[in-house]
Coordinates of C-alpha atoms in Angstrom, one line a residue:
M1 CA -7.4 31.5 -21.4
K2 CA -9.8 31.6 -18.7
L3 CA -8.1 28.7 -16.7
D4 CA -4.8 30.7 -17.1
R5 CA -6.3 33.8 -15.6
L6 CA -7.7 31.9 -13.1
V7 CA -4.6 30.3 -12.0
L8 CA -2.7 33.6 -12.1
L9 CA -5.5 35.2 -10.0
I10 CA -4.9 32.7 -7.1
A11 CA -1.4 32.9 -7.1
F12 CA -1.5 37.0 -6.6
L13 CA -3.9 35.9 -3.8
V14 CA -1.4 33.5 -2.3
L15 CA 1.8 36.0 -3.1
F16 CA -0.5 38.8 -1.0
I17 CA -1.1 36.3 1.5
S18 CA 2.1 35.0 2.0
L19 CA 3.8 38.7 1.7
A20 CA 1.5 40.1 4.8
P21 CA 4.3 39.0 7.5
V22 CA 6.1 42.1 5.9
A23 CA 3.4 44.5 6.2
A24 CA 2.6 43.4 9.5
K25 CA 6.3 43.9 10.7
D26 CA 6.4 47.4 8.9
N27 CA 3.2 48.6 11.5
S28 CA 4.2 47.0 14.5
D29 CA 7.4 45.8 16.2
K30 CA 9.2 44.1 13.2
Q31 CA 9.4 40.9 15.3
S32 CA 11.9 38.9 12.9
H33 CA 13.9 42.1 12.6
T34 CA 14.3 42.4 16.3
T35 CA 15.0 38.9 16.5
L36 CA 18.2 39.0 13.8
E37 CA 19.2 42.3 15.8
A38 CA 18.9 41.2 19.0
N39 CA 22.9 41.2 19.8
D40 CA 24.1 44.0 17.1
H41 CA 27.3 44.8 19.0
S42 CA 29.6 44.1 16.1
E43 CA 27.5 42.5 12.7
S44 CA 24.8 43.6 10.2
A45 CA 21.0 42.5 10.5
S46 CA 22.1 40.4 7.3
D47 CA 25.1 39.2 8.3
H48 CA 23.7 38.2 11.6
A49 CA 20.7 36.6 9.8
T50 CA 23.3 34.1 7.8
D51 CA 25.2 33.2 10.4
K52 CA 22.0 32.2 12.4
S53 CA 21.0 30.5 9.2
A54 CA 24.3 28.6 9.1
H55 CA 24.3 27.5 12.7
G56 CA 20.8 26.8 12.9
H57 CA 20.1 29.0 15.6
L58 CA 17.2 31.0 14.5
N59 CA 14.1 28.3 14.1
L60 CA 11.7 29.5 11.4
G61 CA 9.2 27.1 12.4
E62 CA 8.7 29.2 15.6
M63 CA 8.2 32.2 13.7
L64 CA 5.9 31.1 10.6
P65 CA 2.2 31.7 10.5
L66 CA -0.1 28.4 9.7
Y67 CA -1.0 29.8 6.4
S68 CA 2.3 30.0 5.1
C69 CA 1.0 26.1 4.0
I70 CA -1.3 27.5 1.6
P71 CA 1.0 27.2 -1.5
F72 CA 1.3 23.1 -0.4
A73 CA -2.5 23.1 -0.3
F74 CA -2.9 24.9 -3.7
M75 CA 0.1 22.5 -4.8
L76 CA -2.1 19.7 -3.8
L77 CA -5.3 20.8 -5.2
S78 CA -3.5 21.3 -8.5
I79 CA -2.5 17.2 -8.6
A80 CA -6.2 16.8 -7.3
L81 CA -8.4 18.9 -9.3
L82 CA -6.6 19.9 -12.6
P83 CA -6.4 16.5 -14.3
L84 CA -10.3 16.5 -13.8
I85 CA -11.6 19.8 -14.8
A86 CA -8.4 20.7 -17.3
E87 CA -7.1 17.1 -18.1
N88 CA -5.5 18.5 -21.3
F89 CA -3.8 21.6 -20.0
W90 CA -2.7 19.6 -17.3
H91 CA -0.9 17.0 -19.4
H92 CA 0.7 19.6 -21.1
H93 CA 1.7 21.7 -18.4
F94 CA 2.1 19.7 -15.2
G95 CA 5.8 20.9 -15.1
K96 CA 5.0 24.5 -15.5
I97 CA 2.2 24.2 -12.7
S98 CA 4.8 22.8 -10.5
A99 CA 7.5 25.3 -10.7
F100 CA 4.8 28.1 -10.5
W101 CA 3.3 27.1 -7.2
A102 CA 6.9 26.4 -5.7
A103 CA 7.6 29.8 -7.0
C104 CA 4.6 31.5 -5.2
L105 CA 6.1 30.1 -2.0
A106 CA 9.7 30.5 -2.7
L107 CA 9.8 34.1 -3.8
P108 CA 7.8 35.7 -0.9
F109 CA 9.9 33.2 1.5
V110 CA 13.4 34.8 0.4
Y111 CA 11.7 38.4 0.3
V112 CA 10.7 38.0 4.0
Y113 CA 13.6 35.7 5.5
K114 CA 16.2 36.2 2.6
G115 CA 19.5 34.1 3.5
I116 CA 17.6 32.2 6.2
A117 CA 15.0 30.8 3.3
I118 CA 17.7 30.5 0.5
Y119 CA 19.4 27.9 3.0
E120 CA 15.9 26.1 3.4
I121 CA 15.1 25.7 0.0
L122 CA 18.8 24.8 -0.9
H123 CA 18.9 22.0 2.0
I124 CA 15.5 20.4 0.8
I125 CA 16.6 20.3 -2.6
L126 CA 20.1 19.1 -1.8
A127 CA 19.6 17.0 1.2
D128 CA 15.8 15.5 0.2
Y129 CA 15.1 16.2 -2.9
V130 CA 18.3 14.9 -5.0
P131 CA 18.8 12.1 -3.1
F132 CA 15.2 11.1 -3.3
I133 CA 14.7 11.6 -7.1
I134 CA 18.2 9.8 -7.8
L135 CA 17.0 6.8 -5.9
L136 CA 13.8 6.5 -7.3
W137 CA 15.8 7.0 -11.0
A138 CA 18.3 4.3 -10.1
L139 CA 15.6 1.7 -9.0
F140 CA 13.0 2.7 -11.8
T141 CA 16.0 2.5 -14.4
I142 CA 17.1 -0.8 -13.2
S143 CA 13.9 -2.7 -12.7
G144 CA 13.3 -1.4 -16.4
G145 CA 15.6 -3.5 -17.5
I146 CA 14.2 -6.9 -16.1
L147 CA 11.7 -8.6 -18.2
L148 CA 9.5 -11.5 -17.3
K149 CA 8.7 -13.8 -20.5
G150 CA 6.4 -16.4 -20.6
T151 CA 2.5 -17.2 -20.3
L152 CA 1.4 -15.5 -17.0
R153 CA -2.3 -14.7 -17.1
G154 CA -3.8 -13.0 -14.0
N155 CA -6.6 -14.6 -11.9
P156 CA -7.4 -14.1 -8.1
V157 CA -4.6 -16.7 -7.0
I158 CA -2.1 -15.3 -9.3
N159 CA -2.6 -12.1 -8.3
T160 CA -2.9 -12.4 -4.9
I161 CA 0.3 -14.3 -5.1
I162 CA 2.1 -11.8 -6.8
I163 CA 1.2 -9.1 -4.4
L164 CA 2.2 -11.2 -1.7
I165 CA 5.8 -11.9 -3.1
G166 CA 6.1 -7.9 -3.4
T167 CA 4.8 -7.2 0.1
I168 CA 7.5 -9.8 1.7
L169 CA 10.5 -8.2 -0.8
A170 CA 9.4 -4.7 0.1
S171 CA 11.0 -4.8 3.3
W172 CA 14.3 -6.0 1.8
M173 CA 14.5 -3.9 -1.4
G174 CA 12.5 -1.2 -0.3
T175 CA 9.1 -0.4 -1.1
T176 CA 10.3 1.5 -4.2
G177 CA 12.4 -1.4 -5.5
A178 CA 9.8 -4.1 -5.2
A179 CA 7.1 -1.8 -6.5
M180 CA 9.2 -1.1 -9.7
L181 CA 10.3 -4.5 -10.3
L182 CA 6.7 -6.0 -10.2
I183 CA 4.5 -3.5 -11.4
R184 CA 5.0 -4.5 -15.3
P185 CA 4.8 -8.1 -15.2
F186 CA 1.5 -7.1 -12.9
L187 CA -0.1 -5.4 -15.4
R188 CA 1.0 -7.5 -18.0
A189 CA -0.4 -10.5 -16.3
N190 CA -3.9 -8.5 -16.2
A191 CA -4.1 -7.1 -19.2
H192 CA -7.0 -8.9 -20.6
R193 CA -9.0 -7.8 -17.3
K194 CA -11.5 -5.5 -17.5
N195 CA -11.7 -4.0 -13.7
K196 CA -8.0 -3.5 -12.9
T197 CA -7.9 -0.3 -10.9
F198 CA -8.6 -1.8 -7.7
M199 CA -5.8 -4.3 -8.7
V200 CA -3.2 -1.2 -8.9
V201 CA -4.7 0.3 -5.9
F202 CA -4.0 -2.6 -3.6
F203 CA -0.5 -3.0 -5.0
I204 CA 0.2 0.2 -3.9
F205 CA -1.4 -0.4 -0.5
L206 CA 0.8 -3.5 0.1
V207 CA 3.9 -3.4 -2.0
A208 CA 4.4 0.0 -2.2
N209 CA 3.7 0.7 1.7
I210 CA 3.0 -1.6 4.2
G211 CA 5.4 -4.8 3.2
G212 CA 8.2 -2.3 4.0
S213 CA 7.8 -2.4 7.9
L214 CA 10.1 -4.9 8.6
T215 CA 13.8 -3.6 8.2
P216 CA 15.0 -0.1 7.8
L217 CA 15.7 -0.8 4.2
G218 CA 11.9 -1.1 3.6
D219 CA 10.9 2.5 4.2
P220 CA 12.7 6.1 4.8
P221 CA 11.2 6.8 8.1
L222 CA 12.6 3.5 9.5
F223 CA 16.0 4.0 8.1
L224 CA 16.1 7.3 9.7
G225 CA 15.1 5.3 13.1
F226 CA 18.3 2.9 12.4
L227 CA 20.7 6.2 11.9
H228 CA 19.2 7.7 15.3
G229 CA 20.3 4.2 17.3
V230 CA 17.4 2.1 16.7
D231 CA 18.6 -1.5 16.2
F232 CA 18.3 -2.8 12.6
F233 CA 16.6 -6.0 13.3
W234 CA 14.3 -3.9 16.2
T235 CA 11.5 -3.2 13.3
M236 CA 10.7 -7.2 13.2
N237 CA 8.8 -6.4 16.6
I238 CA 6.0 -4.4 14.4
M239 CA 5.8 -7.7 12.2
P240 CA 2.6 -8.8 14.1
H241 CA 1.0 -5.2 13.2
M242 CA 2.3 -5.8 9.5
L243 CA 1.0 -9.2 9.3
V244 CA -2.4 -8.3 10.3
A245 CA -2.9 -5.0 8.2
A246 CA -1.4 -7.3 5.1
I247 CA -3.6 -10.0 5.9
I248 CA -6.8 -8.1 6.1
L249 CA -6.2 -6.2 2.8
M250 CA -4.8 -9.3 0.8
V251 CA -8.3 -11.2 1.9
V252 CA -10.2 -8.5 0.9
Y253 CA -8.3 -8.0 -2.3
F254 CA -8.8 -11.6 -3.1
I255 CA -12.6 -11.5 -2.3
L256 CA -12.8 -8.4 -4.7
D257 CA -10.5 -10.2 -7.6
T258 CA -12.7 -13.2 -7.1
Y259 CA -16.0 -11.4 -7.5
Y260 CA -14.8 -9.0 -10.5
Y261 CA -13.1 -12.2 -12.4
K262 CA -16.5 -14.2 -12.0
K263 CA -18.8 -11.1 -12.6
E264 CA -16.2 -10.5 -16.2
G265 CA -16.1 -14.0 -17.4
A266 CA -12.7 -13.3 -17.7
K267 CA -10.8 -15.6 -20.3
A268 CA -7.1 -15.4 -20.9
P269 CA -6.5 -14.8 -24.6
D270 CA -5.8 -18.3 -26.3
D271 CA -2.1 -17.3 -27.4
G272 CA -1.3 -20.8 -28.3
E273 CA 1.0 -22.9 -26.9
K274 CA 1.9 -21.9 -23.1
K275 CA 5.7 -20.9 -22.9
P276 CA 7.7 -21.2 -19.6
L277 CA 8.0 -18.2 -17.5
R278 CA 11.7 -16.8 -17.3
L279 CA 13.4 -14.0 -16.2
V280 CA 15.4 -11.8 -19.0
G281 CA 18.2 -8.9 -17.9
T282 CA 18.4 -10.9 -14.5
Y283 CA 22.2 -9.1 -14.2
N284 CA 20.0 -6.3 -13.2
F285 CA 19.7 -8.0 -10.2
L286 CA 23.3 -7.3 -9.5
F287 CA 22.6 -3.4 -9.9
L288 CA 19.4 -3.8 -7.6
G289 CA 22.1 -5.3 -5.0
G290 CA 24.4 -2.4 -5.6
V291 CA 21.6 0.0 -4.9
V292 CA 20.5 -1.8 -1.2
G293 CA 24.1 -1.9 -0.2
A294 CA 24.7 1.6 -1.0
V295 CA 21.8 2.5 0.6
L296 CA 22.7 0.5 3.9
M297 CA 26.5 1.8 3.6
S298 CA 25.2 5.5 3.8
G299 CA 23.7 4.4 7.1
I300 CA 26.7 2.4 8.6
L301 CA 29.8 4.7 7.9
D302 CA 31.0 8.1 8.9
L303 CA 33.0 9.5 6.6
G304 CA 32.5 13.3 7.7
E305 CA 30.6 16.2 6.4
I306 CA 31.1 18.4 3.4
S307 CA 29.2 21.9 2.6
T308 CA 27.5 22.3 -0.4
F309 CA 26.3 26.0 -0.8
G310 CA 26.2 26.0 3.1
V311 CA 24.1 22.7 3.4
H312 CA 26.0 20.3 5.2
R313 CA 25.7 16.8 4.1
A314 CA 27.5 13.2 5.1
V315 CA 30.2 12.4 2.7
Q316 CA 28.8 8.7 2.6
D317 CA 25.8 10.2 1.4
W318 CA 27.0 12.1 -1.8
L319 CA 29.1 8.7 -2.4
R320 CA 25.8 6.6 -2.0
D321 CA 24.2 9.3 -4.4
G322 CA 27.0 9.0 -7.0
L323 CA 27.0 5.0 -6.8
L324 CA 23.3 4.9 -7.8
I325 CA 24.1 6.9 -10.4
V326 CA 26.4 4.5 -11.5
F327 CA 24.5 1.8 -10.8
G328 CA 21.8 3.3 -13.0
I329 CA 23.9 4.3 -16.0
G330 CA 25.5 0.5 -15.7
S331 CA 21.9 -1.0 -16.3
L332 CA 21.4 1.2 -19.4
M333 CA 24.6 0.2 -20.8
A334 CA 24.2 -3.2 -20.0
T335 CA 20.6 -3.9 -20.8
P336 CA 19.9 -4.1 -24.8
R337 CA 17.2 -1.4 -25.9
V338 CA 15.1 -3.9 -27.2
L339 CA 14.6 -5.4 -23.9
R340 CA 13.4 -2.4 -22.5
E341 CA 11.1 -1.9 -25.3
E342 CA 9.6 -5.2 -24.8
N343 CA 9.4 -4.4 -21.2
E344 CA 7.1 -0.9 -22.5
F345 CA 9.8 1.0 -20.8
S346 CA 9.4 4.6 -21.2
W347 CA 10.9 7.9 -19.2
F348 CA 7.9 9.6 -18.7
P349 CA 6.8 8.4 -15.2
I350 CA 9.9 9.5 -13.4
I351 CA 10.2 12.9 -15.8
E352 CA 6.2 13.3 -14.2
V353 CA 7.4 12.3 -10.2
A354 CA 10.1 14.6 -11.0
Y355 CA 8.5 17.5 -12.1
L356 CA 5.7 17.4 -9.7
F357 CA 7.7 16.5 -6.5
I358 CA 10.0 19.4 -7.0
G359 CA 6.9 21.4 -6.4
I360 CA 5.7 19.6 -3.5
F361 CA 9.2 19.5 -1.9
I362 CA 9.4 23.3 -2.1
T363 CA 6.0 24.0 -0.9
M364 CA 6.1 21.7 1.9
I365 CA 9.3 23.5 3.3
P366 CA 7.0 25.5 5.8
C367 CA 4.9 22.5 6.9
L368 CA 8.0 20.6 7.6
L369 CA 9.5 23.8 9.9
L370 CA 6.2 24.0 11.8
L371 CA 6.4 20.4 12.5
K372 CA 9.9 20.4 13.5
A373 CA 9.2 23.4 15.6
G374 CA 6.8 20.9 17.7
P375 CA 5.4 22.8 20.9
N376 CA 6.9 26.1 19.9
G377 CA 5.4 26.6 16.3
A378 CA 1.9 26.5 14.8
F379 CA 1.2 23.2 15.0
A380 CA 1.5 23.1 18.8
F381 CA -2.4 22.3 19.3
L382 CA -1.4 18.9 17.4
I383 CA 1.7 18.1 19.0
N384 CA 0.7 18.8 22.5
A385 CA -2.3 16.3 22.1
V386 CA 0.0 13.4 21.7
K387 CA 0.1 11.6 24.8
E388 CA -1.0 8.0 24.4
P389 CA 0.6 5.1 21.8
V390 CA -3.1 5.5 20.0
H391 CA -2.0 9.2 19.3
Y392 CA 1.0 8.7 18.5
F393 CA 0.2 6.3 15.7
W394 CA -3.1 8.4 14.5
V395 CA -1.2 11.4 14.4
T396 CA 2.2 10.4 12.7
G397 CA 0.2 8.6 10.5
M398 CA -1.7 11.4 9.2
L399 CA 0.7 13.6 8.7
S400 CA 2.8 11.0 6.8
A401 CA -0.3 10.7 4.6
F402 CA 0.2 14.0 3.0
L403 CA 3.7 15.3 4.2
D404 CA 7.1 13.7 4.0
N405 CA 7.1 10.5 6.2
A406 CA 10.7 10.9 7.3
P407 CA 10.5 14.1 9.2
T408 CA 7.1 13.3 10.6
Y409 CA 8.8 10.0 12.2
L410 CA 11.4 12.1 13.3
T411 CA 9.4 14.6 15.1
F412 CA 7.5 12.3 17.0
F413 CA 10.3 10.0 17.7
N414 CA 12.1 12.8 19.5
T415 CA 8.6 14.0 21.1
A416 CA 8.8 10.4 22.7
L417 CA 12.3 11.2 23.6
G418 CA 11.6 14.1 25.4
S419 CA 8.7 13.2 26.8
F420 CA 10.0 10.0 28.9
Y421 CA 14.1 10.6 29.1
A422 CA 14.3 14.3 29.1
G423 CA 17.6 15.4 29.6
M424 CA 19.5 12.4 28.7
A425 CA 21.5 11.4 25.8
E426 CA 19.8 10.0 22.6
S427 CA 22.3 7.1 22.7
Q428 CA 20.9 6.4 26.3
A429 CA 17.5 7.4 25.7
V430 CA 17.1 5.4 22.4
P431 CA 17.5 2.0 23.9
L432 CA 15.4 2.3 26.7
L433 CA 12.5 3.7 24.1
M434 CA 13.0 0.2 22.1
T435 CA 12.5 -1.4 25.5
E436 CA 10.4 0.0 28.3
N437 CA 8.3 2.1 26.1
A438 CA 8.4 0.1 23.1
V439 CA 4.9 0.6 22.1
Y440 CA 5.4 4.0 21.7
L441 CA 7.7 3.1 19.1
K442 CA 6.0 1.0 17.5
A443 CA 3.1 3.2 17.2
I444 CA 5.6 5.7 15.6
S445 CA 6.9 3.3 13.0
T446 CA 3.6 1.9 11.9
G447 CA 2.0 5.2 11.4
A448 CA 4.9 6.6 9.5
V449 CA 4.9 3.6 7.3
F450 CA 1.1 2.2 7.0
F451 CA -0.5 5.7 6.5
G452 CA 1.7 6.5 3.4
A453 CA -0.8 4.2 1.5
C454 CA -3.4 6.7 2.1
S455 CA -2.4 9.1 -0.9
Y456 CA -0.8 9.2 -4.0
I457 CA 2.0 11.3 -2.5
G458 CA 2.4 9.7 1.2
N459 CA 5.1 8.0 -0.1
A460 CA 7.6 7.8 -3.0
P461 CA 6.6 4.8 -5.0
N462 CA 3.1 5.4 -5.0
F463 CA 2.5 8.3 -7.9
M464 CA 5.3 6.5 -10.0
V465 CA 3.2 3.0 -9.7
R466 CA -0.1 5.3 -10.4
S467 CA 2.0 6.8 -13.9
I468 CA 3.3 3.4 -14.7
A469 CA 0.0 1.9 -14.6
S470 CA -2.1 4.8 -16.3
E471 CA 0.3 4.8 -19.1
A472 CA 0.1 1.2 -19.7
G473 CA -3.9 2.2 -20.3
T474 CA -5.2 1.1 -16.6
P475 CA -7.7 3.9 -15.4
M476 CA -6.5 5.2 -12.2
P477 CA -8.8 7.1 -9.7
S478 CA -8.0 10.8 -9.1
F479 CA -6.1 12.2 -6.0
F480 CA -9.3 12.4 -4.3
G481 CA -10.8 9.4 -5.8
Y482 CA -8.1 7.5 -4.5
I483 CA -8.7 8.5 -0.9
L484 CA -12.5 8.5 -0.8
K485 CA -13.1 5.1 -3.2
Y486 CA -10.1 3.0 -1.5
S487 CA -8.3 4.7 1.3
L488 CA -11.6 5.6 3.2
I489 CA -13.2 2.3 2.7
F490 CA -10.5 -0.3 2.9
L491 CA -7.4 1.2 4.6
I492 CA -9.0 3.5 7.4
P493 CA -11.1 0.3 9.0
T494 CA -8.1 -2.0 8.7
F495 CA -5.9 0.5 10.6
V496 CA -8.8 1.1 13.1
I497 CA -8.5 -2.9 13.8
V498 CA -4.8 -2.8 14.4
T499 CA -5.3 0.2 16.8
F500 CA -7.9 -2.1 19.0
I501 CA -5.4 -5.1 18.8
F502 CA -2.0 -2.9 19.3
F503 CA -2.4 0.5 20.8

């Protein structure tokens, strides 16, 4: 009960701070109402607000204070601290905690900004969260129907090869697809090992993030760049950056694995006759191919738009989401239940991700709006400081480590276009950015992809890999433990080397 009261106390504090703009308006010049009523010739203030929301004229990012990000900070702190200080409470109530912080943002947000706030919440749910969770669910479901049978025992060489294969696959089937496909065989191969935590962390570094650098299919920000005119194969230009980072991390991984393998005196259990490796449920690769094809289709076709609760989304995006659901259901129907049981498949990891990320997405709204406001928002001090390629790499990267890397990529993509080709149409400016100032686009692309590995929430598959590993009995570091023990020690020095070589 003491913990419950503490959480409630914090919540009321957040609500009070979040509602502060209302009091400020009542005691001053009522800034936002003045904005909404600026041309009150024929419309009421509420109708005007709705109209501006619908047409995107009112930029909330220019109005929101920096402290509107407080609920997002508490959401992250809950993920980081509660599993450590109240593990049982967290395990049974993480969904309620996520909903709680989402409400702490949504209620005062809607109270102050009304229809515009409702639109922003609906937009992030329909345009971002729904496709995000559908894609994860489809890949999680389909990969759970593919089972590697036979005798596979992890040792430094075998483990490095598995991570290498995953790193290569990530650019072609997405970091989520590659991670979901290989994490279970990787864990089973090393079930006899004592020190497994670092293995999963490096798997996240390489397979779930850095490996997705080479094509728009690899990671969402690169796909977003493709939609805005970046050539499909242009991202091959960042292969040197990817190879440097991947080789450094793989060498470090191999050294660590070799050290622990010898220290443990690890010996594979004698299961009798060695059985040859074989894949069962290979028909699920057809469903995986369908997922990749559906994602690519949504970026090529233009079937117009459709409005859902006032949120405009491309028809091909809804079609893609529908196809992903069909492919996931098809995998469930085609795959025998016994095969999934042998694969130790359960729904808990995807449920945990779905519950936590709805809270993350909603509380993240002010942060994204401030970021999109560019030099006109509270993040102006940061946006205006970005001048050189090294700035683009590190600022894009650090924001991508804790925010959605897709809008972060787009923010600095547009910042670069505005800096070099102000007033020029995007269709003309993007080809010039890819050639004349390619180093800036490389910095933005690598920053958005690489730094996603810095935290559990930096990229979609990170948290899911962590959840699957924990469920399989592998002790995983806490949110801050991951950052302090692994990201700061292994990733950041690697990125410093990449910076000195390329930026």
